[in-house]
Short mmCIF file of C-alpha atoms in Angstrom, two decimals:
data_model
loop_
_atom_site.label_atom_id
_atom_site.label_comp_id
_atom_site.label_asym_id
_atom_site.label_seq_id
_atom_site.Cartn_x
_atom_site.Cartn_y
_atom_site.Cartn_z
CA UNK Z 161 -48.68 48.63 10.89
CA UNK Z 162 -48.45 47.61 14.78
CA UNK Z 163 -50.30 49.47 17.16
CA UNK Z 164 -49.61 52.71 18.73
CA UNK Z 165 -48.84 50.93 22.04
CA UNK Z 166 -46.64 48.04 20.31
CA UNK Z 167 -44.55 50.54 19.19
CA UNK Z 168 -44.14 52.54 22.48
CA UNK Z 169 -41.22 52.16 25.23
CA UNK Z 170 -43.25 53.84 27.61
CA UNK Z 171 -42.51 56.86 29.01
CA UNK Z 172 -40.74 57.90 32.89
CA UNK Z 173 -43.59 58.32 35.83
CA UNK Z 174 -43.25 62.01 35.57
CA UNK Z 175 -44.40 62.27 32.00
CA UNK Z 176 -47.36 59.66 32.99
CA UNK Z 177 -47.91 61.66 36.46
CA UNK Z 178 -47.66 64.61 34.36
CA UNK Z 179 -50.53 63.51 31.68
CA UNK Z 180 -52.54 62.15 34.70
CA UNK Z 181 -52.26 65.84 35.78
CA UNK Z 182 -54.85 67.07 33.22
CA UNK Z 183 -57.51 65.08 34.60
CA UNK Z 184 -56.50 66.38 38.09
CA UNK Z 185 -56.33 69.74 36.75
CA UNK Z 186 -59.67 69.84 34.95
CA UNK Z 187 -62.07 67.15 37.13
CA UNK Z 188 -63.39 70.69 38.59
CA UNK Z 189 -65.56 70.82 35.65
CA UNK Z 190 -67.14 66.99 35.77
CA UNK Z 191 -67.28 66.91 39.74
CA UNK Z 192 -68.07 70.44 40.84
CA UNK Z 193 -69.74 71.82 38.06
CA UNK Z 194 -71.43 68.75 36.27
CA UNK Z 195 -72.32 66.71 38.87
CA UNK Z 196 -72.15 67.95 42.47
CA UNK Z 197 -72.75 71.58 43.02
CA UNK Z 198 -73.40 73.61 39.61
CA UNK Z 199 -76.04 71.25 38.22
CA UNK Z 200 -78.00 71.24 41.84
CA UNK Z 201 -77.76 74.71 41.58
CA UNK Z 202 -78.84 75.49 38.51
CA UNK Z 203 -81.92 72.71 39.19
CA UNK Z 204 -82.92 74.60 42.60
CA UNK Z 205 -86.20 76.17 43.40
CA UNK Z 206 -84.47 79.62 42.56
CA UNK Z 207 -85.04 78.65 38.82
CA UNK Z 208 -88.19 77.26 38.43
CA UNK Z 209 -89.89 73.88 39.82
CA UNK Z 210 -88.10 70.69 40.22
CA UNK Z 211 -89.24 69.06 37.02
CA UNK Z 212 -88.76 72.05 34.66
CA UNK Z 213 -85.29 72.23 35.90
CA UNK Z 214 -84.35 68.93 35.55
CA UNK Z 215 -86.10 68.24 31.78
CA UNK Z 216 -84.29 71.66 30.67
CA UNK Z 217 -81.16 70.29 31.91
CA UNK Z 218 -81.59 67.23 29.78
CA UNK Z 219 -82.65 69.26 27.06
CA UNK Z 220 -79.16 71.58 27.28
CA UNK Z 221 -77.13 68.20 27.54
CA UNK Z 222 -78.76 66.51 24.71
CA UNK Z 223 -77.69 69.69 22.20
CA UNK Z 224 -74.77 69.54 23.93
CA UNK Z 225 -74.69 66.13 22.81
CA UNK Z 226 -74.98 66.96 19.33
CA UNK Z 227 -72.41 69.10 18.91
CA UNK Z 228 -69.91 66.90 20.22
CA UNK Z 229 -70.87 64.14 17.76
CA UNK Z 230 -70.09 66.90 14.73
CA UNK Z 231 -67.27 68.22 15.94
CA UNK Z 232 -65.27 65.74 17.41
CA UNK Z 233 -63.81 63.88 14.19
CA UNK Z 234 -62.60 66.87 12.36
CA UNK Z 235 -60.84 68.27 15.28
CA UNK Z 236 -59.93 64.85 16.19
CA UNK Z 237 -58.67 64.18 12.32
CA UNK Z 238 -56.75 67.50 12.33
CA UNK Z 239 -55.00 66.79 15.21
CA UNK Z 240 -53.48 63.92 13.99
CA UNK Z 241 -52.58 65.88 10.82
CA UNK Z 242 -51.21 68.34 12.01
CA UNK Z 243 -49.10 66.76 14.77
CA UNK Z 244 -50.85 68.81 17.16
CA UNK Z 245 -52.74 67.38 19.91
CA UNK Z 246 -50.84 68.90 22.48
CA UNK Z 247 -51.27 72.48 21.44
CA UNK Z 248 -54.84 71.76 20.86
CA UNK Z 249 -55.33 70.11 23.96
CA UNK Z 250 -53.73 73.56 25.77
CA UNK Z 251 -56.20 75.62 23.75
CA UNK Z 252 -59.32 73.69 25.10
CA UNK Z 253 -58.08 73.86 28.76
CA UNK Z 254 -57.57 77.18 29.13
CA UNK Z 255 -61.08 77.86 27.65
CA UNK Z 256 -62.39 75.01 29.53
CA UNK Z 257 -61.21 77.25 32.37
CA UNK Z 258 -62.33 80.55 31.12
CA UNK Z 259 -66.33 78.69 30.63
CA UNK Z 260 -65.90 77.55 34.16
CA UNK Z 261 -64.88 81.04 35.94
CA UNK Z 262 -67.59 82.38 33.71
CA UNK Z 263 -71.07 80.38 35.54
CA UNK Z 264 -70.22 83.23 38.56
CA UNK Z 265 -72.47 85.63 36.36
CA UNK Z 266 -75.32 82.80 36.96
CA UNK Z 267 -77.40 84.68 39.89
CA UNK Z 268 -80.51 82.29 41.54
CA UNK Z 269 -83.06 83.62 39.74
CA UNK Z 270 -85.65 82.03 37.22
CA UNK Z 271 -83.98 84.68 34.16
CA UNK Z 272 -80.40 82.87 34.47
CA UNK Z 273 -81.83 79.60 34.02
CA UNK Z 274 -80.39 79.40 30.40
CA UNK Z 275 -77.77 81.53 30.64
CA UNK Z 276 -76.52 78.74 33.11
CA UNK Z 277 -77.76 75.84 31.06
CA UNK Z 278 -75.76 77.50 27.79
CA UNK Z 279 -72.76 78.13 29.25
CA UNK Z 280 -72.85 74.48 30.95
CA UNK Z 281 -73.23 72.89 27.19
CA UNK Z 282 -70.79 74.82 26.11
CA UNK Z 283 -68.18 73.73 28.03
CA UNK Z 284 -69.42 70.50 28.02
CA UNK Z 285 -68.66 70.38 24.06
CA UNK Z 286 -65.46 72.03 24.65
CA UNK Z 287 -64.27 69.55 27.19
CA UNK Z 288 -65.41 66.41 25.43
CA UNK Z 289 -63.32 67.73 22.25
CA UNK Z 290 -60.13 68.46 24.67
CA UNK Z 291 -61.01 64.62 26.10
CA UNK Z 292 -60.55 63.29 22.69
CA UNK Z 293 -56.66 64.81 22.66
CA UNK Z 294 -56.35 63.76 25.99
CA UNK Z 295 -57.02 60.42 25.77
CA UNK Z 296 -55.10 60.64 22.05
CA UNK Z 297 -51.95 60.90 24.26
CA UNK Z 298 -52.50 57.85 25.90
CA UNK Z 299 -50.04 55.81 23.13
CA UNK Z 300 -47.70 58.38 24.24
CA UNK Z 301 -47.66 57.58 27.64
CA UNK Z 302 -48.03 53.91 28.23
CA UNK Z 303 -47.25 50.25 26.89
CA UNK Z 304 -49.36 47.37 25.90
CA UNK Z 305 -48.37 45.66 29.11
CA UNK Z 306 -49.56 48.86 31.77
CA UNK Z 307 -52.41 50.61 29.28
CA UNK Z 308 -55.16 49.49 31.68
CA UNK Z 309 -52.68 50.74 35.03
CA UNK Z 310 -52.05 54.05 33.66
CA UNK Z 311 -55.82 54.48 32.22
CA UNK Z 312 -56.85 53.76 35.27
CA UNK Z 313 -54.23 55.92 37.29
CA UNK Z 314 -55.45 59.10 34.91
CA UNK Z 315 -59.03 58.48 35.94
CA UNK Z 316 -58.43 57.69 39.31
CA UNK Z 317 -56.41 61.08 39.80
CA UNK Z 318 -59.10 63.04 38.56
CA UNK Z 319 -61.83 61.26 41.06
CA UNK Z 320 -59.13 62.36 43.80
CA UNK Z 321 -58.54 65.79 42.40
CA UNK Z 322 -62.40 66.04 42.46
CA UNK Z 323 -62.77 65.18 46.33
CA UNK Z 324 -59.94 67.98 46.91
CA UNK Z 325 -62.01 70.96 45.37
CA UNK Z 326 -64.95 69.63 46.22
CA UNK Z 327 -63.66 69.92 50.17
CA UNK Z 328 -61.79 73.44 49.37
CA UNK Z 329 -65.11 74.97 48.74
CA UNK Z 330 -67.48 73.44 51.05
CA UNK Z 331 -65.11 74.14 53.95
CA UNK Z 332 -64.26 77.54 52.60
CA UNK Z 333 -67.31 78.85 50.73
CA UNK Z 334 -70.18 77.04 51.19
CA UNK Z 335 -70.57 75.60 54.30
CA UNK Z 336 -69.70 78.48 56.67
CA UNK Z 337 -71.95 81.43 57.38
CA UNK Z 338 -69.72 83.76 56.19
CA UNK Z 339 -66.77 82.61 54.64
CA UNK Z 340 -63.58 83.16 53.12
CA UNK Z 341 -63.22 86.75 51.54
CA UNK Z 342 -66.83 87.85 53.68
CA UNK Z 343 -68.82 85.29 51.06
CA UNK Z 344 -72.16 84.36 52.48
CA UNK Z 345 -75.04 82.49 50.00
CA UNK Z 346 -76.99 85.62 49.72
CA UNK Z 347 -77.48 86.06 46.14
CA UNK Z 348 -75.79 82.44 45.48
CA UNK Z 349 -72.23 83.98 46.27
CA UNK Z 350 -70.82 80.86 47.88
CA UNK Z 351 -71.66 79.26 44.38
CA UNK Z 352 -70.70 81.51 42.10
CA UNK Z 353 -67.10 82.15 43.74
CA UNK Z 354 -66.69 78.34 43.77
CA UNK Z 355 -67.18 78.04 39.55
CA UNK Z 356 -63.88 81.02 39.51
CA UNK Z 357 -61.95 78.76 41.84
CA UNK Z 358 -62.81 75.80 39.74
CA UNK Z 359 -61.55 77.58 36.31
CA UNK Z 360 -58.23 78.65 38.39
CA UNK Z 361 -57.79 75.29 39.37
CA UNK Z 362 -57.61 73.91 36.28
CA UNK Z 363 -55.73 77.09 34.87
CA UNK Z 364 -53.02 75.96 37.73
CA UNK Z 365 -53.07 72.28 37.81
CA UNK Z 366 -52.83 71.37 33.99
CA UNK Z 367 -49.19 73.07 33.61
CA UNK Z 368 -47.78 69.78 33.98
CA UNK Z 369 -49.25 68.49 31.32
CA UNK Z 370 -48.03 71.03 29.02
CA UNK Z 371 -44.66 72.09 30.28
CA UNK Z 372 -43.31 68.00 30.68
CA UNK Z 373 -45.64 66.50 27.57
CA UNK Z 374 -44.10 67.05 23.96
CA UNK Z 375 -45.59 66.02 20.65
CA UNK Z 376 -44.70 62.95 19.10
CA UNK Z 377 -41.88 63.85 16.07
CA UNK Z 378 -44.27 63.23 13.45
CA UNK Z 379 -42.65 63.08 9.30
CA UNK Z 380 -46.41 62.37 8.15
CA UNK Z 381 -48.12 65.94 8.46
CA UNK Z 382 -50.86 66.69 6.22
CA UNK Z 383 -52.50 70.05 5.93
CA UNK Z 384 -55.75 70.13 7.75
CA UNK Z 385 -59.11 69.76 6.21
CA UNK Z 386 -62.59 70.82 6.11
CA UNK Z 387 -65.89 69.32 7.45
CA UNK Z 388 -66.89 67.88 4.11
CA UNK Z 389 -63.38 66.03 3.69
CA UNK Z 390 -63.09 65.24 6.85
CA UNK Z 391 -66.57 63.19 7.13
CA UNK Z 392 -65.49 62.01 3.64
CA UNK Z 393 -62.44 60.47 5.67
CA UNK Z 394 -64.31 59.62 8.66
CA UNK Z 395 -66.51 57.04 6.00
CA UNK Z 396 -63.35 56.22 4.88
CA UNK Z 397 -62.28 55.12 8.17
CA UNK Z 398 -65.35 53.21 9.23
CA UNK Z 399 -64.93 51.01 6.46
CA UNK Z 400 -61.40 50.34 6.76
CA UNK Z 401 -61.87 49.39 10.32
CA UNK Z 402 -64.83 47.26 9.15
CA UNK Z 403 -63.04 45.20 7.01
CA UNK Z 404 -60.09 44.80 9.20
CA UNK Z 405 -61.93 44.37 12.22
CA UNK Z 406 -65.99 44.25 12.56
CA UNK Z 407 -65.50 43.54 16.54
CA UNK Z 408 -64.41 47.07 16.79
CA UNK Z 409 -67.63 48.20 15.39
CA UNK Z 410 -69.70 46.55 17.10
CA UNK Z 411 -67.99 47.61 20.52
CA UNK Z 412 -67.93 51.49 19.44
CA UNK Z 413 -72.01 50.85 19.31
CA UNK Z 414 -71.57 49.27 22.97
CA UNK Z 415 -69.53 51.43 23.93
CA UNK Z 416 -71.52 54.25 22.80
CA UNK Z 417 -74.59 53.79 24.53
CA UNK Z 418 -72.72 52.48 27.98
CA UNK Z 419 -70.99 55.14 27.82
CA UNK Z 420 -74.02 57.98 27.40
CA UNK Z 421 -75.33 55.60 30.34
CA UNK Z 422 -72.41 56.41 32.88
CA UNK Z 423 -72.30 60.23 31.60
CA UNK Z 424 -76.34 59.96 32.87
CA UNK Z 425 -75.41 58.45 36.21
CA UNK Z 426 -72.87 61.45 36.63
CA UNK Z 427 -75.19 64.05 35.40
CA UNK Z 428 -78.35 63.19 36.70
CA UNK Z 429 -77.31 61.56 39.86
CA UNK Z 430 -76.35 64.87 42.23
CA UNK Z 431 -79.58 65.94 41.31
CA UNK Z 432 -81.72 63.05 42.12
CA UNK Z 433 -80.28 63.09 45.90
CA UNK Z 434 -81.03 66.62 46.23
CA UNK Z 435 -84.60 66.82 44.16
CA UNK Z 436 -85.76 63.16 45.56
CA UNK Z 437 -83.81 62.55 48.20
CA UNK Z 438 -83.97 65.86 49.75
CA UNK Z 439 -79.87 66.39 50.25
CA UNK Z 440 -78.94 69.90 51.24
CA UNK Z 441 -76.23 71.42 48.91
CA UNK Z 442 -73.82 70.87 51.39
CA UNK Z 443 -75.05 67.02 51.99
CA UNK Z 444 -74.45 66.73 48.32
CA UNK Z 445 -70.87 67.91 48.13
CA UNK Z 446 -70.25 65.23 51.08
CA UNK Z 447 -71.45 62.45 49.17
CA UNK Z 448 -69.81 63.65 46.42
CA UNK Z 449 -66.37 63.67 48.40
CA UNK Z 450 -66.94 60.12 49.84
CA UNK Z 451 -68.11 58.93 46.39
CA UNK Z 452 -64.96 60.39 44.72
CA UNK Z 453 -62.63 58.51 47.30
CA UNK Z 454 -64.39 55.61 46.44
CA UNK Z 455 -64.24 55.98 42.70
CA UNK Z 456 -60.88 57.20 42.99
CA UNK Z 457 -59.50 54.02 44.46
CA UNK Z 458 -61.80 51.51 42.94
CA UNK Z 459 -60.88 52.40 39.29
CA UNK Z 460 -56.70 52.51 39.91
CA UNK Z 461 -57.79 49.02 41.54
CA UNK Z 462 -59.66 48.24 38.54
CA UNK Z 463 -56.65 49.43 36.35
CA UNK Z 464 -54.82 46.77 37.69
CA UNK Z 465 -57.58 43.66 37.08
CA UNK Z 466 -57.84 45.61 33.43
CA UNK Z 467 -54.36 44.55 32.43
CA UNK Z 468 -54.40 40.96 34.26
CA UNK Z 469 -58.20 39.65 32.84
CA UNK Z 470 -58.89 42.15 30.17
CA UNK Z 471 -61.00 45.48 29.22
CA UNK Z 472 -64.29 43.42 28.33
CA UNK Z 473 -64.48 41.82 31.78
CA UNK Z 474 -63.85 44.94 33.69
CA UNK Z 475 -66.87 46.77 31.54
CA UNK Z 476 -69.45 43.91 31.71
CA UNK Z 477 -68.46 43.57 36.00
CA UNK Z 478 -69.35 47.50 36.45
CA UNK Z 479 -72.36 47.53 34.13
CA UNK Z 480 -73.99 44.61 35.28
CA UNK Z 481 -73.19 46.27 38.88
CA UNK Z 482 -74.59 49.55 37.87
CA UNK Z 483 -78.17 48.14 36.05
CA UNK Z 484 -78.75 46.09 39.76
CA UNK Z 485 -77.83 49.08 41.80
CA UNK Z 486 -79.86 51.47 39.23
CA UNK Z 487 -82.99 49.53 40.25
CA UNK Z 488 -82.53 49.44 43.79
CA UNK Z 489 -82.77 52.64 44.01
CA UNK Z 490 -86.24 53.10 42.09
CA UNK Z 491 -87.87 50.10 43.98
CA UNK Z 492 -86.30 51.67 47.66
CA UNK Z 493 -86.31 55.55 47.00
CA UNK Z 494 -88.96 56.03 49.59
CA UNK Z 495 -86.74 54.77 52.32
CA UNK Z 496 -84.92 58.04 52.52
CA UNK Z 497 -81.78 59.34 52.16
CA UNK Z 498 -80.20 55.81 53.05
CA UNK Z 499 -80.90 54.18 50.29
CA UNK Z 500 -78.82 56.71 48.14
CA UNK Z 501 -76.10 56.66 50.46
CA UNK Z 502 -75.23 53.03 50.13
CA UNK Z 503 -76.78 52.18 46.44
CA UNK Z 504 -74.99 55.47 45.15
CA UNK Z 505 -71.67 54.81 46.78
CA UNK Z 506 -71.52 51.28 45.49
CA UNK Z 507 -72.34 52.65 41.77
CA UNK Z 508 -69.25 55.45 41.89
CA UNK Z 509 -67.54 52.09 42.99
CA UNK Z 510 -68.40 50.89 39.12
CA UNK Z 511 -68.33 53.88 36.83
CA UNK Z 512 -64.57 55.27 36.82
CA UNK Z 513 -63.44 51.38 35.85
CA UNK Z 514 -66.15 51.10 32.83
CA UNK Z 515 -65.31 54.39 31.71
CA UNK Z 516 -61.62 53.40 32.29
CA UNK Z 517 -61.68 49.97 30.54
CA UNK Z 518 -63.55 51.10 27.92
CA UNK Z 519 -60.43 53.64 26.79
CA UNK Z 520 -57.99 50.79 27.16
CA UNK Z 521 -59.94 48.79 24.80
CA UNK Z 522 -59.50 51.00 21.98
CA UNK Z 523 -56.31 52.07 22.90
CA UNK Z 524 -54.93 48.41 22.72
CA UNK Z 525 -56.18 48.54 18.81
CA UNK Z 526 -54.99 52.09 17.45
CA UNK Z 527 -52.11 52.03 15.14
CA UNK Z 528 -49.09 54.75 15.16
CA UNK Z 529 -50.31 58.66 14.09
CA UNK Z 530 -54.38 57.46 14.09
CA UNK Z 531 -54.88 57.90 18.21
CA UNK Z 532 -56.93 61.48 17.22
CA UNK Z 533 -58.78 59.99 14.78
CA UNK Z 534 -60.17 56.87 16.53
CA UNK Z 535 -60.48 58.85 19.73
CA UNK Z 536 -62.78 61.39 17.52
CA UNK Z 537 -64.57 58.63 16.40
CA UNK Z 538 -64.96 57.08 19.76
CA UNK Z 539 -66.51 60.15 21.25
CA UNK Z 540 -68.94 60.54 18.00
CA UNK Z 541 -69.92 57.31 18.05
CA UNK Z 542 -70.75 58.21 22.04
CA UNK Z 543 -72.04 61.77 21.11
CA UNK Z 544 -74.28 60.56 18.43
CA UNK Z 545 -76.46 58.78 21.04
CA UNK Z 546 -75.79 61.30 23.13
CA UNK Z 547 -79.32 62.23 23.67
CA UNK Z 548 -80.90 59.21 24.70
CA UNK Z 549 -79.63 59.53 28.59
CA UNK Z 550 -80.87 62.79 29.20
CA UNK Z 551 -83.88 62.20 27.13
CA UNK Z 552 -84.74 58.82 28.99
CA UNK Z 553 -84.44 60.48 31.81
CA UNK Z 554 -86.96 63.32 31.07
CA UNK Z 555 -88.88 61.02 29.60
CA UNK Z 556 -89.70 58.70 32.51
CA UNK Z 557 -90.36 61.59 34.69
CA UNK Z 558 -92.79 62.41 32.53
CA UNK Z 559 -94.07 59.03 32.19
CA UNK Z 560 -93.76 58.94 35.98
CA UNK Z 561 -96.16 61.77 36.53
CA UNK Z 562 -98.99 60.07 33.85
CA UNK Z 563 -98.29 56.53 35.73
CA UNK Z 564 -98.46 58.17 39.73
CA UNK Z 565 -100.07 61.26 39.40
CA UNK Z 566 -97.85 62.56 41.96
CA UNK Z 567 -96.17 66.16 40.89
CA UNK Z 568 -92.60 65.34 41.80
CA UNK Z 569 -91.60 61.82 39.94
CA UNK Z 570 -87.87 62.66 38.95
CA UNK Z 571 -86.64 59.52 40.62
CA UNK Z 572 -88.20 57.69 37.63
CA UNK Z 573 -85.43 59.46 35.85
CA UNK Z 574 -83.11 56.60 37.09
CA UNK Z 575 -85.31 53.94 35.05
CA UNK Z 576 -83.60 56.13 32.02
CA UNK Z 577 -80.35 55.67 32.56
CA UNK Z 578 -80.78 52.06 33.90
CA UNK Z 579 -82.32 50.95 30.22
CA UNK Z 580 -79.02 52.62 28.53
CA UNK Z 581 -77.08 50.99 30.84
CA UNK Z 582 -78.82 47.20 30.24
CA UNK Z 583 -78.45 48.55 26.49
CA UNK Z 584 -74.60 48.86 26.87
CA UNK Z 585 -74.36 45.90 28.18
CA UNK Z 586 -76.36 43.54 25.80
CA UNK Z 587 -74.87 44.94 22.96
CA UNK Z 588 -71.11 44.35 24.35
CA UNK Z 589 -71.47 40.60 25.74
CA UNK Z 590 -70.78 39.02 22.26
CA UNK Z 591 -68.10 41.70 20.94
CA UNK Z 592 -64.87 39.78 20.84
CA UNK Z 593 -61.98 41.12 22.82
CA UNK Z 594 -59.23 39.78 21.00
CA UNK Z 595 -59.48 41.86 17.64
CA UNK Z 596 -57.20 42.72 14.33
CA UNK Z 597 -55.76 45.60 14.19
CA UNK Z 598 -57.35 48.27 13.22
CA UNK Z 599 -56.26 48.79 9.33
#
């Protein structure tokens, strides 16, 4: 059987503008909520010191973590049996939306603290499982010959989507006195009404995925199964893809721990420049605006280098990047604010096109009605070492305390996510690009 791509025409650059779209529509979520404004937030001195904050973060997004790696290849599996990744994918969003509107009942006080953190995992789980239909509907969407151009183009949308909201609330919420609609930050207003604009945004901005997308005619569709059956499968599939090609292992293992690395640098980095380097809120949603430009651009950039010297190059460029600019900023953190600005800039410069590349690599492989499957089994695979970012990162702030004695170490957390990153990487330098099909 050829591959999903092999097969495809392509599709018109509304319907690819159109799937793009959903990463547009729900980048609120990673940029706002994730990384640049909820997380600092819900880290703050209104809920409890700096290190108890971050470590029950890490704690929330390891569980988080865990759930994922469960979930994701039934739902994936039953997507592809029913013939329904679309409608799925609709489902998710709009409760990916309904999560997000929901963090305004998280006040600043030390009681919300997991109220926050819960309803953060929680969507967290339910937008990795949308991610896996998402990306699912890449075969839909592009050829063999522009996979890494429209990966990239999806990725790069949402990094531009991102600087957009992140601007729309800083300008209208957060950084005035008083602002739109009277809200001040008494009482974390100017917070809280930024997580209902985020879940209307992506309420509004996915439509185009959903009113110009249409399944795939499928003549294959299989009742949907259990959990039992459908890790029964998921075995199944492993050693199918084994035997037809072992490369594809080993690179979901790669994958799987570079990939837990960039979700660290994402979810842990916002909060290092405002617990370490000592970024007000609104400093941080600046950064994050410049750093989505950059990341924005860089990966469509990247996109195009994907589909002229290949996925693996792209991947081992950016991580080898990332583990050099990880360290600089451990070894220079007590230069000040700086230091962050120009080794954290350069990293978003590296993460979109890993993350990118890394999708196009599998998506070159899949065969024709198995895009939910492997994509289920991509984000398990990722999900099932889920916890060792967030744990690293606790960890080494804890280590970081025993080593300096000093009571505010979470810049140690970076050494974390720098030894996932150097894992990634190790572990992908000998997987072979050019692969077998995936049987």
């Amino acid at each position: 059987m050829g591959s999903a791509l092999a097969a495809n025409e392509g599709a018109s650059k509304k319907k690819i503008i159109s799937w793009a779209m959903w990463d547009w529509g729900t980048q609120p979520f990673n940029t706002v909520i994730t990384t640049f404004v909820f997380s600092v937030y819900i880290t703050s001195a209104s809920f409890g010191s700096e290190n108890y904050t971050s470590q029950s973060l890490a704690t929330s997004t390891t569980i988080a973590g865990l759930f994922i790696a469960l979930l994701a290849p039934v739902l994936g599996q039953n997507s592809d049996r029913r013939g329904a990744k679309l409608k799925s994918l609709r489902y998710l969003t709009w409760a990916l939306a309904a999560i997000s509107a929901s963090l305004y009942v998280v006040r600043p006080d030390p009681s919300y603290l997991w109220v926050g953190l819960i309803l953060l995992g929680v969507g967290s789980v339910v937008g990795e499982i949308a991610g896996v239909n998402y990306n699912a509907l890449l075969d839909d969407v592009a050829t063999e010959k522009n996979v890494g151009r429209v990966s990239g183009f999806g990725w790069g949308m949402g990094y531009l989507g991102g600087i957009l909201v992140l601007l729309l609330i800083y300008f209208l919420f957060i950084q005035p006195d008083v602002g739109l609609f009277g809200v001040t930050g008494e009482d974390g207003m100017d917070i809280r009404v930024s997580m209902l604009v985020c879940g209307l945004w992506t309420l509004v901005f996915t439509l185009p995925t959903f009113l110009n997308l249409k399944e795939r005619p499928r003549t294959n569709i299989t009742p949907a199964t259990g959990v039992i059956d459908s890790y029964r499968e998921l075995w199944r599939s492993v050693k199918r893809i084994w035997r037809a090609s072992p490369h594809t292992i080993y690179f979901l293992l790669a994958s799987a721990l570079f990939r837990d690395g960039l979700a660290g640098v994402f979810a842990f980095g916002a909060v290092i420049a405002a617990g370490t380097f000592g970024f007000t809120a609104g400093e941080v949603i600046i950064f994050g605006a410049a750093a989505n430009i950059v990341a924005g651009l860089s990966t469509m950039a990247f996109g195009l280098l994907d589909d002229r010297i290949g996925p693996k190059r792209v991947i081992i460029i950016s991580l080898a990047a990332l583990v050099v600019l990880g360290i600089s900023i451990f070894f220079l953190y007590d230069r000040g604010p700086i230091v962050f600005w120009i080794s954290g800039m350069l990293m978003t410069m590296f993460v979109g096109p890993a993350q990118s590349a890394s999708r196009t690599f599998l998506a070159r492989l899949i065969p024709v009605g198995r895009a939910g499957e492997i994509f289920g089994l991509y984000a398990t695979t990722g999900r099932v070492v889920s916890f060792l970012s967030p744990a690293a990162f606790g960890l080494m702030i804890g280590l970081g305390v025993v080593v300096t004695g000093k009571e505010n170490t979470q810049y140690w957390g970076i050494l974390g996510i720098v030894v996932v990153l150097l894992a990634g990487l190790l572990v992908m330098i000998p997987v072979k690009e050019k692969q077998q099909q995936i049987g």
